[in-house]
mmCIF file of C-alpha atoms in Angstrom:
data_model
loop_
_atom_site.group_PDB
_atom_site.id
_atom_site.type_symbol
_atom_site.label_atom_id
_atom_site.label_comp_id
_atom_site.label_asym_id
_atom_site.label_seq_id
_atom_site.Cartn_x
_atom_site.Cartn_y
_atom_site.Cartn_z
ATOM 1 C CA UNK A 606 103.018 109.576 91.383
ATOM 2 C CA UNK A 607 100.732 106.646 90.636
ATOM 3 C CA UNK A 608 101.245 106.755 86.862
ATOM 4 C CA UNK A 609 105.025 106.502 87.218
ATOM 5 C CA UNK A 610 104.703 103.605 89.654
ATOM 6 C CA UNK A 611 102.306 101.775 87.335
ATOM 7 C CA UNK A 612 104.547 102.335 84.334
ATOM 8 C CA UNK A 613 107.571 101.043 86.244
ATOM 9 C CA UNK A 614 105.681 97.851 87.131
ATOM 10 C CA UNK A 615 104.685 97.442 83.482
ATOM 11 C CA UNK A 616 108.306 97.814 82.334
ATOM 12 C CA UNK A 617 109.544 95.398 84.988
ATOM 13 C CA UNK A 618 107.000 92.830 83.764
ATOM 14 C CA UNK A 619 108.466 93.284 80.270
ATOM 15 C CA UNK A 620 111.959 92.610 81.655
ATOM 16 C CA UNK A 621 110.777 89.359 83.234
ATOM 17 C CA UNK A 622 108.796 88.334 80.143
ATOM 18 C CA UNK A 623 111.738 88.863 77.789
ATOM 19 C CA UNK A 624 114.163 87.071 80.111
ATOM 20 C CA UNK A 625 111.896 84.024 80.497
ATOM 21 C CA UNK A 626 111.337 83.896 76.729
ATOM 22 C CA UNK A 627 115.119 83.999 76.292
ATOM 23 C CA UNK A 628 115.344 80.804 78.353
ATOM 24 C CA UNK A 629 113.246 79.051 75.709
ATOM 25 C CA UNK A 630 115.323 80.538 72.901
ATOM 26 C CA UNK A 631 118.522 79.396 74.628
ATOM 27 C CA UNK A 632 117.066 75.883 74.799
ATOM 28 C CA UNK A 633 116.804 76.010 71.001
ATOM 29 C CA UNK A 634 113.028 75.580 70.910
ATOM 30 C CA UNK A 635 110.414 78.065 72.109
ATOM 31 C CA UNK A 636 108.223 75.042 72.920
ATOM 32 C CA UNK A 637 110.948 73.179 74.827
ATOM 33 C CA UNK A 638 109.263 70.768 77.242
ATOM 34 C CA UNK A 639 112.075 70.801 79.822
ATOM 35 C CA UNK A 640 112.127 74.595 80.009
ATOM 36 C CA UNK A 641 108.328 74.655 80.223
ATOM 37 C CA UNK A 642 108.368 72.102 83.045
ATOM 38 C CA UNK A 643 111.001 74.144 84.870
ATOM 39 C CA UNK A 644 108.895 77.319 84.493
ATOM 40 C CA UNK A 645 105.807 75.463 85.700
ATOM 41 C CA UNK A 646 107.659 74.068 88.713
ATOM 42 C CA UNK A 647 109.567 77.158 89.771
ATOM 43 C CA UNK A 648 107.178 79.966 88.807
ATOM 44 C CA UNK A 649 103.579 79.016 88.082
ATOM 45 C CA UNK A 650 102.908 76.201 90.550
ATOM 46 C CA UNK A 651 104.612 78.023 93.425
ATOM 47 C CA UNK A 652 102.059 80.826 93.244
ATOM 48 C CA UNK A 653 102.400 83.288 96.079
ATOM 49 C CA UNK A 654 104.088 80.845 98.463
ATOM 50 C CA UNK A 655 107.580 82.245 97.795
ATOM 51 C CA UNK A 656 108.805 85.759 96.956
ATOM 52 C CA UNK A 657 108.599 86.399 93.208
ATOM 53 C CA UNK A 658 112.265 87.340 92.912
ATOM 54 C CA UNK A 659 113.249 84.018 94.485
ATOM 55 C CA UNK A 660 110.983 82.106 92.093
ATOM 56 C CA UNK A 661 112.685 83.785 89.145
ATOM 57 C CA UNK A 662 116.117 82.900 90.543
ATOM 58 C CA UNK A 663 115.050 79.284 90.897
ATOM 59 C CA UNK A 664 113.964 79.232 87.260
ATOM 60 C CA UNK A 665 116.874 81.107 85.664
ATOM 61 C CA UNK A 666 119.568 80.557 88.292
ATOM 62 C CA UNK A 667 120.230 84.291 88.521
ATOM 63 C CA UNK A 668 118.541 87.675 88.839
ATOM 64 C CA UNK A 669 116.582 89.075 85.873
ATOM 65 C CA UNK A 670 118.667 90.737 83.161
ATOM 66 C CA UNK A 671 117.338 93.825 81.398
ATOM 67 C CA UNK A 672 119.380 93.134 78.235
ATOM 68 C CA UNK A 673 116.704 90.830 76.790
ATOM 69 C CA UNK A 674 113.995 93.492 77.022
ATOM 70 C CA UNK A 675 116.312 96.117 75.561
ATOM 71 C CA UNK A 676 117.146 93.802 72.642
ATOM 72 C CA UNK A 677 113.445 93.025 72.110
ATOM 73 C CA UNK A 678 112.769 96.778 71.794
ATOM 74 C CA UNK A 679 115.733 97.193 69.420
ATOM 75 C CA UNK A 680 117.672 99.371 71.844
ATOM 76 C CA UNK A 681 120.734 97.111 71.926
ATOM 77 C CA UNK A 682 121.964 94.495 69.461
ATOM 78 C CA UNK A 683 120.448 91.052 69.888
ATOM 79 C CA UNK A 684 122.802 88.261 70.983
ATOM 80 C CA UNK A 685 121.168 85.705 68.692
#
């Protein structure tokens, strides 16, 4: 149904959000300029010119990982 589809999209956005934020944490600074420039180059400035999954892979070098969202929600131990 439409509600389930919408909720799935919302959860997937949370997965991506948590994984991208983890890139900044891994850099040691949530305001890291290099990581921000990489996100700008590979995600934001590309817009809809490339498939979204490919843009994420270009930024992180891999597919999204759900573990960061699960840790953010307290469902698994954080790796920090």
